Coordinates of C-alpha atoms in Angstrom, one line a residue:
M19 CA 112.5 186.1 20.1
P20 CA 116.0 184.6 20.7
D21 CA 118.7 185.2 18.1
S22 CA 118.4 182.1 15.9
R23 CA 122.3 181.9 15.4
N24 CA 123.0 181.7 19.2
A25 CA 120.3 179.1 19.6
L26 CA 121.8 176.9 16.8
A27 CA 125.3 177.4 18.4
S28 CA 123.9 176.3 21.7
L29 CA 122.3 173.2 20.2
R30 CA 125.4 172.2 18.5
A31 CA 127.5 172.6 21.6
A32 CA 125.0 170.8 23.8
V33 CA 124.8 167.7 21.3
L34 CA 128.7 167.6 21.2
A35 CA 129.1 167.9 24.9
A36 CA 126.8 165.1 25.5
A37 CA 128.6 162.9 23.1
L38 CA 131.9 163.7 24.5
A39 CA 130.6 163.1 28.1
N40 CA 129.3 159.6 27.1
L41 CA 132.7 158.8 25.7
S42 CA 134.3 159.7 28.8
A43 CA 132.0 157.8 30.8
C44 CA 132.9 154.7 29.0
A45 CA 136.5 155.1 29.1
S46 CA 137.1 153.0 32.3
P47 CA 135.8 149.5 33.1
P48 CA 133.7 148.8 36.2
A49 CA 135.7 147.0 38.9
H50 CA 133.9 143.6 38.6
E51 CA 134.4 143.2 34.9
T52 CA 136.5 140.4 33.6
L53 CA 139.0 141.8 31.1
F54 CA 141.4 140.2 28.5
L55 CA 139.5 136.7 28.3
A56 CA 138.9 135.7 24.9
T57 CA 135.7 134.0 23.8
T58 CA 134.2 133.0 20.4
L59 CA 131.6 135.4 18.7
T60 CA 130.9 133.4 15.5
P61 CA 130.8 129.8 14.9
A62 CA 133.8 127.9 13.6
H63 CA 134.1 127.9 9.7
S64 CA 131.6 130.9 9.4
F65 CA 134.4 132.6 7.5
T66 CA 137.0 130.9 5.2
K67 CA 140.6 130.6 6.3
G68 CA 141.1 133.9 4.5
V69 CA 139.4 135.8 7.3
E70 CA 141.0 139.3 7.7
G71 CA 140.7 142.8 8.2
P72 CA 138.0 143.5 10.9
A73 CA 136.7 147.0 11.3
V74 CA 133.7 148.4 13.2
D75 CA 131.1 151.0 12.1
A76 CA 129.7 153.8 14.2
D77 CA 126.7 151.4 15.0
G78 CA 128.9 148.6 16.4
N79 CA 128.6 146.2 13.5
I80 CA 131.8 144.2 12.8
Y81 CA 133.1 143.7 9.2
A82 CA 135.5 141.1 8.1
V83 CA 136.5 139.6 4.7
N84 CA 135.5 136.2 3.3
F85 CA 132.4 135.4 5.2
A86 CA 131.1 132.0 4.1
R87 CA 133.1 132.2 0.8
Q88 CA 136.0 134.1 -0.7
Q89 CA 135.3 137.3 -2.2
T90 CA 132.7 138.5 0.2
I91 CA 132.5 141.0 3.1
G92 CA 130.7 139.6 6.1
K93 CA 128.7 141.9 8.6
V94 CA 128.4 140.7 12.1
S95 CA 126.1 142.3 14.7
P96 CA 127.6 142.8 18.2
G97 CA 125.4 139.8 19.1
G98 CA 126.9 137.5 16.5
M99 CA 124.2 137.6 13.9
S100 CA 126.2 137.3 10.5
E101 CA 125.3 138.2 6.9
V102 CA 127.0 138.7 3.5
Y103 CA 127.4 142.5 3.3
L104 CA 129.1 142.8 -0.2
T105 CA 130.5 140.5 -2.8
L106 CA 133.4 141.8 -4.7
P107 CA 133.6 141.8 -8.5
G108 CA 135.7 139.7 -10.9
T109 CA 138.7 138.3 -9.2
S110 CA 138.9 140.8 -6.4
I111 CA 139.6 139.4 -2.9
A112 CA 139.9 142.0 0.1
N113 CA 142.1 141.9 3.0
G114 CA 142.2 145.1 5.2
I115 CA 139.1 147.1 6.0
R116 CA 138.9 150.7 7.5
F117 CA 136.2 153.3 8.0
G118 CA 136.8 157.0 7.2
S119 CA 135.3 160.1 8.7
R120 CA 132.1 160.0 6.8
G121 CA 131.4 156.3 7.5
Q122 CA 132.8 155.3 4.1
M123 CA 134.5 151.9 4.0
Y124 CA 137.9 151.3 2.6
L125 CA 138.9 147.8 1.3
A126 CA 142.3 146.8 0.3
D127 CA 141.9 144.3 -2.7
Y128 CA 145.2 142.3 -2.9
M129 CA 144.3 140.6 -6.1
E130 CA 143.7 143.6 -8.3
H131 CA 146.1 146.0 -6.6
T132 CA 143.1 148.3 -5.7
I133 CA 141.6 150.2 -2.8
Y134 CA 137.9 150.1 -3.0
L135 CA 135.6 152.8 -1.6
V136 CA 132.0 151.5 -0.3
D137 CA 129.3 154.0 0.1
P138 CA 127.6 153.1 3.5
A139 CA 124.1 154.2 2.3
T140 CA 124.0 152.3 -0.8
R141 CA 126.8 149.8 -0.6
A142 CA 128.0 151.0 -3.9
L143 CA 131.5 150.1 -4.7
T144 CA 133.9 152.3 -6.6
I145 CA 137.7 152.3 -7.1
H146 CA 139.4 154.7 -4.8
A147 CA 143.0 153.9 -6.0
R148 CA 144.5 151.3 -8.2
E149 CA 148.3 150.9 -8.6
P150 CA 149.7 148.2 -10.7
R151 CA 153.1 148.5 -9.1
M152 CA 151.8 147.1 -5.9
T153 CA 152.6 143.5 -5.1
Q154 CA 149.5 143.3 -3.0
P155 CA 147.8 146.0 -0.8
N156 CA 147.4 144.2 2.5
D157 CA 146.5 145.9 5.6
I158 CA 145.6 149.5 5.6
A159 CA 146.0 152.4 8.4
I160 CA 143.9 155.7 8.1
T161 CA 144.7 159.2 9.6
A162 CA 142.1 161.5 11.0
D163 CA 141.7 163.3 7.6
D164 CA 141.2 160.0 5.6
V165 CA 144.6 159.6 4.2
L166 CA 145.5 155.9 3.9
Y167 CA 148.9 154.0 4.2
A168 CA 148.8 150.4 2.9
S169 CA 151.2 147.8 3.6
D170 CA 152.5 145.8 0.6
P171 CA 154.3 142.4 1.4
N172 CA 156.2 140.4 -1.2
W173 CA 156.0 137.1 0.5
K174 CA 158.1 135.2 -2.0
E175 CA 160.9 137.6 -1.5
N176 CA 160.3 138.4 2.0
T177 CA 160.4 142.1 1.3
G178 CA 157.8 144.8 1.3
R179 CA 156.8 148.3 0.8
V180 CA 154.3 150.9 2.2
W181 CA 152.1 153.1 -0.1
R182 CA 150.4 156.4 0.8
I183 CA 146.9 157.0 -0.6
A184 CA 145.8 160.7 -0.6
Q185 CA 142.1 161.6 -0.1
D186 CA 141.7 162.0 -3.9
G187 CA 143.1 158.6 -4.4
T188 CA 146.6 159.6 -5.6
V189 CA 149.1 156.9 -4.7
T190 CA 152.7 157.6 -3.7
L191 CA 155.4 155.1 -2.8
A192 CA 156.1 156.0 1.0
L193 CA 158.5 153.4 2.0
D194 CA 160.6 151.0 0.1
T195 CA 163.2 148.2 0.7
M196 CA 161.3 146.9 3.9
G197 CA 160.9 143.2 5.2
T198 CA 157.6 141.6 4.9
A199 CA 155.4 144.9 5.7
N200 CA 152.1 143.7 7.2
G201 CA 150.3 145.2 10.1
I202 CA 150.3 148.9 10.0
E203 CA 148.7 151.8 12.2
V204 CA 148.9 155.5 12.9
S205 CA 149.3 156.8 16.4
P206 CA 146.4 158.9 18.1
D207 CA 148.1 162.1 17.5
G208 CA 148.6 161.4 13.8
K209 CA 152.5 161.8 14.1
I210 CA 153.8 158.1 14.1
L211 CA 153.2 155.4 11.7
Y212 CA 153.8 151.8 13.0
V213 CA 154.7 149.1 10.4
N214 CA 155.6 145.4 11.3
E215 CA 157.5 142.9 9.4
S216 CA 156.1 139.5 9.9
V217 CA 158.9 137.4 8.9
Q218 CA 161.7 139.6 10.4
R219 CA 159.6 140.1 13.5
N220 CA 160.2 143.8 13.8
I221 CA 157.8 146.7 14.6
W222 CA 159.1 149.9 13.2
M223 CA 158.2 153.6 13.9
Y224 CA 158.3 156.4 11.4
D225 CA 157.6 160.1 11.9
I226 CA 154.7 161.5 9.6
A227 CA 155.4 164.8 8.1
A228 CA 152.8 167.5 7.2
D229 CA 153.0 166.4 3.5
G230 CA 152.5 162.8 4.7
S231 CA 156.0 161.6 3.9
L232 CA 157.8 159.4 6.3
S233 CA 161.2 159.6 8.0
G234 CA 163.1 158.8 11.2
K235 CA 162.9 155.1 11.1
R236 CA 163.6 153.4 14.6
L237 CA 162.7 150.2 16.1
L238 CA 159.8 149.8 18.6
I239 CA 160.4 146.2 19.3
K240 CA 161.7 142.9 18.0
F241 CA 160.3 139.6 19.0
D242 CA 162.3 136.5 19.2
D243 CA 159.8 134.1 18.1
F244 CA 156.6 133.8 16.0
G245 CA 155.2 136.2 13.5
M246 CA 152.8 139.2 13.6
D247 CA 149.8 140.2 11.4
G248 CA 147.3 143.2 12.4
M249 CA 147.8 146.1 14.7
R250 CA 145.4 148.6 16.3
V251 CA 145.9 151.4 18.8
D252 CA 143.7 152.4 21.8
V253 CA 142.9 156.0 22.8
D254 CA 146.2 156.1 25.0
G255 CA 148.4 155.0 22.1
N256 CA 148.9 151.4 23.2
L257 CA 149.4 149.1 20.4
Y258 CA 147.6 145.7 20.2
V259 CA 149.5 143.2 17.9
T260 CA 148.2 139.8 16.8
R261 CA 150.9 137.1 17.2
Y262 CA 150.2 134.9 14.3
G263 CA 151.4 131.4 15.2
K264 CA 151.6 131.9 18.7
G265 CA 147.9 132.3 19.4
S266 CA 147.9 135.5 21.2
V267 CA 147.5 139.3 21.2
V268 CA 150.2 141.4 22.7
K269 CA 149.6 144.9 24.2
L270 CA 152.6 147.3 23.9
S271 CA 153.0 150.6 25.4
P272 CA 153.9 153.6 23.0
Q273 CA 157.5 153.1 24.0
G274 CA 157.5 149.3 23.0
R275 CA 157.1 147.7 26.5
I276 CA 155.1 144.6 26.7
L277 CA 152.1 145.4 29.0
R278 CA 150.2 142.3 28.6
E279 CA 149.7 139.2 26.4
I280 CA 146.4 137.8 25.8
S281 CA 145.8 134.1 24.8
V282 CA 143.2 133.4 22.2
P283 CA 141.6 130.2 21.0
G284 CA 143.5 129.1 17.9
A285 CA 147.1 129.6 16.9
K286 CA 146.7 132.1 14.0
P287 CA 144.9 135.4 14.9
S288 CA 145.3 137.5 11.9
N289 CA 143.8 141.0 12.7
I290 CA 142.1 143.0 15.4
T291 CA 139.8 145.8 15.9
F292 CA 137.8 147.6 18.5
G293 CA 134.1 148.1 19.1
G294 CA 131.3 147.1 21.4
P295 CA 129.1 149.7 23.3
D296 CA 131.9 151.6 24.8
G297 CA 134.9 150.8 22.4
R298 CA 136.5 148.3 24.9
T299 CA 135.5 145.1 23.1
A300 CA 138.4 143.8 20.8
Y301 CA 137.4 141.7 17.9
V302 CA 140.1 139.2 16.5
T303 CA 139.9 137.3 13.2
E304 CA 141.1 133.7 13.8
V305 CA 142.2 131.6 10.7
V306 CA 142.4 128.1 11.9
Q307 CA 138.8 127.9 12.7
G308 CA 137.7 130.7 10.4
R309 CA 135.7 132.8 12.9
L310 CA 135.6 136.0 15.0
L311 CA 136.9 136.1 18.6
Q312 CA 136.3 138.8 21.3
F313 CA 137.5 140.0 24.6
R314 CA 137.1 143.0 26.8
V315 CA 139.9 145.5 27.3
D316 CA 140.5 148.3 29.8
R317 CA 140.4 151.4 27.4
P318 CA 138.6 152.3 24.2
G319 CA 140.2 151.7 20.8
L320 CA 141.0 154.8 18.9
E321 CA 139.1 153.9 15.8
W322 CA 135.8 153.4 17.9
Q323 CA 136.2 156.8 19.5
R324 CA 136.7 158.5 16.2
A325 CA 133.6 156.8 14.8
Q326 CA 131.5 158.1 17.6
Q327 CA 132.9 161.6 17.4
H328 CA 132.0 161.6 13.6
K329 CA 128.6 160.2 14.5
A330 CA 128.0 162.9 17.0
N331 CA 129.1 165.5 14.6
A332 CA 126.8 164.2 11.9
A333 CA 123.8 164.3 14.4
N334 CA 124.8 167.7 15.4
A335 CA 124.8 169.0 11.9
A336 CA 121.5 167.3 11.3
N337 CA 120.0 168.8 14.2
A338 CA 121.3 172.2 13.3
A339 CA 119.8 171.9 9.9
A340 CA 116.5 170.8 11.1
A341 CA 116.3 173.8 13.6
A342 CA 117.2 176.2 10.7
A343 CA 114.7 174.8 8.6
A344 CA 112.0 175.1 11.4
A345 CA 112.9 178.6 12.3
P346 CA 110.7 181.4 10.9
P347 CA 112.1 183.8 8.3
P348 CA 113.6 187.1 9.5
A349 CA 111.0 189.8 9.4
A350 CA 111.4 192.1 6.5
A351 CA 112.4 195.6 7.6
E352 CA 109.5 198.2 7.4
S353 CA 110.0 200.9 4.7
V354 CA 109.6 204.4 6.0
S355 CA 108.4 207.0 3.6
A356 CA 109.5 210.5 3.8
E357 CA 106.7 213.2 4.6

């Protein structure tokens, strides 16, 4: 009978290898595919003008705020079928959405200065962090180990801050005295935080220390016209930035070079995420018509890749547990009596 520990290790390795092989196979587009051409996914006014914060779960469903009415979270299938996934309590209205390593959903509620946590199995809503000193948590970035950074713009004063939210919900002021901090994202290696200032039209880079603190502020790029809103990185570290008021999404290299600008229907794209069957579909929330847009890109988004890795790890663990449960118990050692 084979050693059960070796068998379980082989099973885990096979499942993870197959998942990573699938990710690699999806990394590059076929030669005939049309890229960077934006089309509509949901009908006009399916969301309110407060549509923001798209994020994609491991099964490919897209979530965005204020579906049909304010205070909701909408769930949209890759084919465009939509429903109300969740309604927030009291006066809460969400903005940014991110998914964590266990499939949990984080919501930035700008009305109640709160980061909510949503259980993916039950849709139960709990308070992950609440900080009265915040003006309004707006967009959120997430590290590989579920540490959050929330932008906090003060639109009246054209200023802003960034807050760090630890895994246990502890809130720390990470950056102060900024311009209107809005879009925010972490590089694939977890070493750089990008923050944009919508009114000032800057995108800044900061080094992330081991304790999560930020230093080494430097300018990635400054635009001469139009504002910015949401940002996301692909697996290569290229940064996709919505140009609010210009009706486009710009793709930047990690060094700040403009690689491409994609025109989208509607002048006010607010936020962006990645999903689809291979992580190469960009989904954009568009304010003027209250809808979701989509276009294909050449490389997968980082958040999609991480979601697939987490899904593969969960399947790996479940298969290993099932195999362990099915394995017969080890035979008891026979006792030998002395003559």
